[in-house]
Short mmCIF file of C-alpha atoms in Angstrom, two decimals:
data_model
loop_
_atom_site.label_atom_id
_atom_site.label_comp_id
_atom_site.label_asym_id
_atom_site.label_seq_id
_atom_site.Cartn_x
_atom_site.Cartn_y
_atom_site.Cartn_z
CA UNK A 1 11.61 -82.93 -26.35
CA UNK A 2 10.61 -79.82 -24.03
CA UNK A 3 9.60 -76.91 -26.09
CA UNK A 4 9.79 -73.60 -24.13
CA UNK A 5 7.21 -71.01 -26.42
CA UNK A 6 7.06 -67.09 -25.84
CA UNK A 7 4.02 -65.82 -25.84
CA UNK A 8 2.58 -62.38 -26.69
CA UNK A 9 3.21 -59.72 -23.42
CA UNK A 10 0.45 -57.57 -25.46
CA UNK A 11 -0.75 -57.52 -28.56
CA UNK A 12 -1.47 -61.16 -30.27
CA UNK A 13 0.20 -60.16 -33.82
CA UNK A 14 3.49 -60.45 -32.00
CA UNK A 15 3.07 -64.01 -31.39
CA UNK A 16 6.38 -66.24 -33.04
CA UNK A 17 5.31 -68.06 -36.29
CA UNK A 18 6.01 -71.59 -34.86
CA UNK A 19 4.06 -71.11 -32.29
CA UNK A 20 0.99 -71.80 -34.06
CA UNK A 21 2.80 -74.96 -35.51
CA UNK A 22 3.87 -76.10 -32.07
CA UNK A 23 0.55 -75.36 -30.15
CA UNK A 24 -1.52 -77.86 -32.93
CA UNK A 25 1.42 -80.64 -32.63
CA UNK A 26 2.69 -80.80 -29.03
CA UNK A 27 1.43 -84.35 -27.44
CA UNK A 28 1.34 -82.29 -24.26
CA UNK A 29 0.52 -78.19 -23.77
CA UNK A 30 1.29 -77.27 -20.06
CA UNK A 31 -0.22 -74.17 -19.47
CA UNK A 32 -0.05 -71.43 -16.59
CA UNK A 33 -3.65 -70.63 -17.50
CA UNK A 34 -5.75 -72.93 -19.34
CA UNK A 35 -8.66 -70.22 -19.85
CA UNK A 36 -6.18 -67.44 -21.32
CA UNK A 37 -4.80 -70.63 -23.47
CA UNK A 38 -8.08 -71.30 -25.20
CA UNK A 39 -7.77 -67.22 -25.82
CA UNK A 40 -4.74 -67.44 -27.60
CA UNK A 41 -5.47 -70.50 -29.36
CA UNK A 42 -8.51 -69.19 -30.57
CA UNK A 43 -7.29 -65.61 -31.71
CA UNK A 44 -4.41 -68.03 -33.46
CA UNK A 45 -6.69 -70.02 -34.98
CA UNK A 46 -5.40 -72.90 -34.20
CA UNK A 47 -6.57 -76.31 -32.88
CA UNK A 48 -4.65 -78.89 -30.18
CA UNK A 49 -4.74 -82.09 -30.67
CA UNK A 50 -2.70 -83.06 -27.71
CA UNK A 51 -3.52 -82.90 -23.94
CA UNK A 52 -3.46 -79.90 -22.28
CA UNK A 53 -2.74 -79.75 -18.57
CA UNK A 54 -2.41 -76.69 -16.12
CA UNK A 55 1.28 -76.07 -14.77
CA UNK A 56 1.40 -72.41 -12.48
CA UNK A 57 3.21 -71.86 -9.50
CA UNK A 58 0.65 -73.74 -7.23
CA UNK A 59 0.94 -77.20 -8.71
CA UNK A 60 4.52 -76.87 -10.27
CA UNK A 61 6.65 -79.28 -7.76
CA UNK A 62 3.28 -81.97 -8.29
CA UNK A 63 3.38 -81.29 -12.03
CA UNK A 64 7.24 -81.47 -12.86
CA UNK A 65 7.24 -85.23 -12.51
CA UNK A 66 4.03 -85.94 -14.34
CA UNK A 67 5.69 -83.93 -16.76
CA UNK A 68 8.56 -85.36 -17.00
CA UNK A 69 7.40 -88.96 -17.38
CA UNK A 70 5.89 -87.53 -20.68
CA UNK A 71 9.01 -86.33 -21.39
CA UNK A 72 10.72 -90.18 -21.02
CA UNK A 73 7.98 -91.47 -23.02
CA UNK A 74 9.40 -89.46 -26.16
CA UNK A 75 6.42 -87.00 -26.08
CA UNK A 76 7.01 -83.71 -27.05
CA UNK A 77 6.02 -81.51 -24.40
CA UNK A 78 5.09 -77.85 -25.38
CA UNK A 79 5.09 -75.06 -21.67
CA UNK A 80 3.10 -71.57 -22.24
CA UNK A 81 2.90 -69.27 -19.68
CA UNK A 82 0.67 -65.74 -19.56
CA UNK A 83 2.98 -63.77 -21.39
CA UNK A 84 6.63 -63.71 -22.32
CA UNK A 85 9.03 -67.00 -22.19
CA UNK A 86 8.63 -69.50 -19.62
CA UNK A 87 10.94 -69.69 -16.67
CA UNK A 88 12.01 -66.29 -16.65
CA UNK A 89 9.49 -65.10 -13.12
CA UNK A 90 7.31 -67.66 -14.56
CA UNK A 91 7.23 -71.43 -14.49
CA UNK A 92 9.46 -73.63 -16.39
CA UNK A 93 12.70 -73.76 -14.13
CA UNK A 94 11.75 -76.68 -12.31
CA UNK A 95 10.86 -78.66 -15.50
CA UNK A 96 13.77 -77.18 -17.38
CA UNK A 97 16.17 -78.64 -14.64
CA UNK A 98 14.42 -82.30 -14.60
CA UNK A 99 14.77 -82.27 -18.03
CA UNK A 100 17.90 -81.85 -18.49
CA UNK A 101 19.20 -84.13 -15.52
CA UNK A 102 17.62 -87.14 -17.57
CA UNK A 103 19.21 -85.82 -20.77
CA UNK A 104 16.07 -84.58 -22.80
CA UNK A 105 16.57 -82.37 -25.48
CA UNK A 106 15.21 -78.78 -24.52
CA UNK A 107 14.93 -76.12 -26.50
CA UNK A 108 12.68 -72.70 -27.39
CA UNK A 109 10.30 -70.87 -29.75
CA UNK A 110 12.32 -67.53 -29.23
CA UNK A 111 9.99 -64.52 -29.15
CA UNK A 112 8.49 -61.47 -26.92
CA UNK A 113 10.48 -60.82 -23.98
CA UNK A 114 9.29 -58.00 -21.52
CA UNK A 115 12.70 -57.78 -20.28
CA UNK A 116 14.65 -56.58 -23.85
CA UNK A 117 11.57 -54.80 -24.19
CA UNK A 118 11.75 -52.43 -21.79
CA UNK A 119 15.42 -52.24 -21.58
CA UNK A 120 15.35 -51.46 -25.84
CA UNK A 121 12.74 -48.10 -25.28
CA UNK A 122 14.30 -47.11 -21.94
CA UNK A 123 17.16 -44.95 -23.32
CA UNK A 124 19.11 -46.38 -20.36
CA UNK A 125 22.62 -48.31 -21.45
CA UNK A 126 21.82 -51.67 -22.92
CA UNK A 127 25.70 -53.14 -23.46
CA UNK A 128 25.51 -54.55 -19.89
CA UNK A 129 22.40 -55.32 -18.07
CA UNK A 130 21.20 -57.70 -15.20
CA UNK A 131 17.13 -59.06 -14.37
CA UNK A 132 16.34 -58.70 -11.03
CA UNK A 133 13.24 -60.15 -11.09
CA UNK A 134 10.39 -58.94 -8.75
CA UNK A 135 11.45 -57.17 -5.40
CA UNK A 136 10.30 -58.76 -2.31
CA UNK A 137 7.14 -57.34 -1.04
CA UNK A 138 8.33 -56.88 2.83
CA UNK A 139 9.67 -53.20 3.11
CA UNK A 140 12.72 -54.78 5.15
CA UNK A 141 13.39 -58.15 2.73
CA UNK A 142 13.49 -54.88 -0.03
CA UNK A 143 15.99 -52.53 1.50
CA UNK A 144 18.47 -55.52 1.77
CA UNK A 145 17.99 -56.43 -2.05
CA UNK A 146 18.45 -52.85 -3.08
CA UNK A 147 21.05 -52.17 -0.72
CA UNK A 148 23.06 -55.76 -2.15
CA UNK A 149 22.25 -53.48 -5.81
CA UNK A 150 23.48 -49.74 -4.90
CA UNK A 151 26.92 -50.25 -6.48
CA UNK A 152 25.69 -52.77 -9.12
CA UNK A 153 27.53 -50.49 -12.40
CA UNK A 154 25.43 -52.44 -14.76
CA UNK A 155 21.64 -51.35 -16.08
CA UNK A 156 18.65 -53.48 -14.06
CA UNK A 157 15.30 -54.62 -15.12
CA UNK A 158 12.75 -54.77 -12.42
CA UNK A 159 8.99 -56.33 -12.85
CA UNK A 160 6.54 -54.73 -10.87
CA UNK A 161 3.14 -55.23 -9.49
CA UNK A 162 1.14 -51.99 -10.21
CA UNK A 163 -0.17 -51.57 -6.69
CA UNK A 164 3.27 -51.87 -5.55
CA UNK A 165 5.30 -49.57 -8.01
CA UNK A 166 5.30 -46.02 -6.03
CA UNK A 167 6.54 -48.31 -3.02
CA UNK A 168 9.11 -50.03 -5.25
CA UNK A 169 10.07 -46.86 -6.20
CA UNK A 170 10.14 -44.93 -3.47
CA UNK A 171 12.98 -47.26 -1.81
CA UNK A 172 14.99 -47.40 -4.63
CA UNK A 173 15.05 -43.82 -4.61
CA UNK A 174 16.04 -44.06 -0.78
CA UNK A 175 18.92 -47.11 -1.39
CA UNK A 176 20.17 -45.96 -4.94
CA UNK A 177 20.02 -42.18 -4.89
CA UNK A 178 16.84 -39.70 -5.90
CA UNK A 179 18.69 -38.26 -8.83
CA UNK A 180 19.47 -42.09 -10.57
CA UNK A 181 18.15 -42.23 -13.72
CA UNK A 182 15.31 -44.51 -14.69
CA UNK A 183 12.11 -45.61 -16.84
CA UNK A 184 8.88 -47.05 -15.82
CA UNK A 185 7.15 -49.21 -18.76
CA UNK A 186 3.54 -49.98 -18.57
CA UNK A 187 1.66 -52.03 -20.51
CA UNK A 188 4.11 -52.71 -23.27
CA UNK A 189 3.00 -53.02 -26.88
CA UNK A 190 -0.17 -52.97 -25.92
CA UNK A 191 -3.06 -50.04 -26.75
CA UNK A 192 -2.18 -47.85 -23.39
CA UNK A 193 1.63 -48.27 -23.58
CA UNK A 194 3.31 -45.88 -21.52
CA UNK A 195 7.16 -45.39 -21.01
CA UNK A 196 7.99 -42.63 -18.25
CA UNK A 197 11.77 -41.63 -17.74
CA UNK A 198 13.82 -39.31 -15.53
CA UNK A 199 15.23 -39.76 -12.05
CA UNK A 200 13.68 -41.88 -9.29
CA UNK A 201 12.47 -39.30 -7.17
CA UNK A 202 10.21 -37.35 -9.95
CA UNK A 203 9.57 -41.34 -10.87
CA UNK A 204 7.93 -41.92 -7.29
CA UNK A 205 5.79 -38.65 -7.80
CA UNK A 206 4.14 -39.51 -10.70
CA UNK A 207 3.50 -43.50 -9.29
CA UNK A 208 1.86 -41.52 -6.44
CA UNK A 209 -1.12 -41.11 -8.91
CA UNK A 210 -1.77 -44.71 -9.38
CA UNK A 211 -0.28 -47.25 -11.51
CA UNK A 212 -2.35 -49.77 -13.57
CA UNK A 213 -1.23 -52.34 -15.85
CA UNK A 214 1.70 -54.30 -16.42
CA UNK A 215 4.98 -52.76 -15.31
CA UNK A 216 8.39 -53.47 -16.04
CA UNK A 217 11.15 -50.80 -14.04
CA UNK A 218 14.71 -50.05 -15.67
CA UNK A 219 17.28 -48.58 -13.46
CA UNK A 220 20.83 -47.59 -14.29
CA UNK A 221 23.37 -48.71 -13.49
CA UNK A 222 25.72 -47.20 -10.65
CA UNK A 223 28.62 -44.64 -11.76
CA UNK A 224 32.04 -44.92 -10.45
CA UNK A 225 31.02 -41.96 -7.93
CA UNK A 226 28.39 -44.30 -6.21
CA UNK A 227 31.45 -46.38 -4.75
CA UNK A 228 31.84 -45.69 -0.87
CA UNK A 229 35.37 -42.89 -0.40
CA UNK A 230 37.60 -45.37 1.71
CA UNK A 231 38.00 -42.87 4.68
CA UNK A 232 36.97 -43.62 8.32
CA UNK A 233 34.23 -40.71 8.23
CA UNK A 234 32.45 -42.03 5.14
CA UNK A 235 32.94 -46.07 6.28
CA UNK A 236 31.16 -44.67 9.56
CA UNK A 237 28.59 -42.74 7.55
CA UNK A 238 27.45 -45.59 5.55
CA UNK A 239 27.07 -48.32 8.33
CA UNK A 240 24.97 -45.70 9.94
CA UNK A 241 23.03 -45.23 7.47
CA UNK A 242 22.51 -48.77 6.79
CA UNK A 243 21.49 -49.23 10.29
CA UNK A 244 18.44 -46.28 10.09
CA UNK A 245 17.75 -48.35 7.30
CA UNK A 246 16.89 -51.47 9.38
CA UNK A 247 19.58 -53.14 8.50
CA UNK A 248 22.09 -54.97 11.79
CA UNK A 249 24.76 -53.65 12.61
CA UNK A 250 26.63 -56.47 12.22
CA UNK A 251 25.24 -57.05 8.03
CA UNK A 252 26.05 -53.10 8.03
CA UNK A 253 29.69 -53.46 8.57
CA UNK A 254 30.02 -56.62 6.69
CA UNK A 255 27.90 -54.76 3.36
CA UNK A 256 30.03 -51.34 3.94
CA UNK A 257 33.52 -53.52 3.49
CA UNK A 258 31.99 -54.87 0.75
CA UNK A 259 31.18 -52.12 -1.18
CA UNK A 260 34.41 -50.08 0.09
CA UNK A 261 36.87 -53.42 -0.75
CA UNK A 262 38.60 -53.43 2.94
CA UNK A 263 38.47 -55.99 5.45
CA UNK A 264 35.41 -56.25 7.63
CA UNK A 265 37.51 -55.92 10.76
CA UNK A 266 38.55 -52.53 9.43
CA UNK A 267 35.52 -51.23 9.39
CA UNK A 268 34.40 -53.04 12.45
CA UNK A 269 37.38 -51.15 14.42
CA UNK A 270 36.12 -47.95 13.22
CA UNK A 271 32.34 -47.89 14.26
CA UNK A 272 33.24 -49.84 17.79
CA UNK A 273 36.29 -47.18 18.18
CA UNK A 274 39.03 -50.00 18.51
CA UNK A 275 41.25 -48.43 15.26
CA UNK A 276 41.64 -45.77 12.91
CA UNK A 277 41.39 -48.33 10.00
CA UNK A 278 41.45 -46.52 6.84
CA UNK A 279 44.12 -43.79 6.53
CA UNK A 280 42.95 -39.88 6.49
CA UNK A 281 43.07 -38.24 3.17
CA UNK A 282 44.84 -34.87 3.70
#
């Protein structure tokens, strides 16, 4: 069996009751950090008995099968990562998949999540939500995610590196609008938490001052006004701006359909000046 354990994102008290139980029974721990392992086990107080081995992002496609063989063998297999529940930005996916194309049981010690975290304290709408993961960290490679997100209508969760937050900010402000409403959460449960809200733009001032710790980003969701009018002037307005954005031409016209719901050879007509495409409103 593969055992997928949260761990504490902050303060050690939060840690699931099994975990304890699974950490001192597992044949095999596979940790993302060894060192920060012995921490937990010794805050815990508990002792493994089985073999611990190191599984992080750098030796996850050598580790998998290793892992795996364990698996076959009828071990039970126990995966901690730094914080939070493996897979999710963290490793696990990999083994999780193996797994379960050779039919072994998987399952999970439920427990602290950063993502419900942050979307519970950030006052934003929690009935629909989507994880987003980390941005890329090339400015261009961003724009295009956030641009594929500006009508998204449902509330997203964002991780962060601190050094990178104002900048993360900053262009969602610029691809989602400076008034959209948001939270920054740093350092959850932990001494120095910190939960900032408002809109983007005040959001990117305040990052401007430095950011340290953990950070987790909420956004909202787009309202039904964020939709692109279907009129030639606006379809021309929003390739354009796409394209001082960075993005092609070409991706600009196919996005800007998108987002409008009309063909791409609509829109194509109207920035090359072959149609009128979309009918004038009066």
């Amino acid at each position: 069996m593969l055992v997928l354990a949260a761990t504490p994102i902050g303060q050690v008290g939060d840690a699931p009751p099994r975990l304890a139980h699974e950490l001192a029974t597992a044949d095999v721990v596979a940790a993302e950090d060894t060192r920060r392992l012995k921490r937990l086990t010794t805050d815990l107080g508990v002792t493994i008995t089985g073999r611990v081995v190191s599984y992080f992002e750098g030796n996850e496609s050598a580790r998998t099968p290793m892992l795996l063989d364990s698996l076959l063998a009828g071990e039970r297999v126990l995966l901690v990562t730094d914080a939070g529940m493996p897979s999710v930005s963290d490793p696990g996916y990999r083994l999780v998949v193996a797994a379960v194309e050779h039919d072994v049981r998987v399952t999970a010690v439920p427990g602290p999540s950063a993502v419900l975290t942050a979307l519970a304290v950030s006052g934003l709408p929690v009935d629909r939500f989507c994880f987003e993961g980390f941005l890329p960290r090339k400015a261009g490679e961003r724009k295009r995610r956030l641009a594929d997100l500006a009508d998204e209508r449902r509330t997203m969760v964002f991780f962060e590196a601190p050094h990178r937050t104002e900048a993360a900010l900053a262009a969602m402000a610029q691809a989602l609008g400076d008034d959209r409403a948001a939270a920054v959460c740093r350092e959850l449960t932990k001494t120095h938490e910190e939960v900032r809200r408002g809109p983007l733009a005040e959001l990117v001032a305040w990052a401007a001052e430095g950011v340290r710790g953990e950070v987790t980003i909420v956004v909202a969701g787009a309202g039904p006004a964020a939709a692109i009018a279907n009129d030639p002037a606006s379809l021309r307005a929003a390739v354009a701006a796409l394209e001082a954005d960075g993005t092609s031409r070409k991706e600009a016209i196919v996005e800007v359909a998108r987002r409008a719901g009309v063909p791409k050879r609509e829109v194509y007509n109207l920035v090359h000046g072959g149609g009128h495409g979309a009918q004038e409103r009066p």
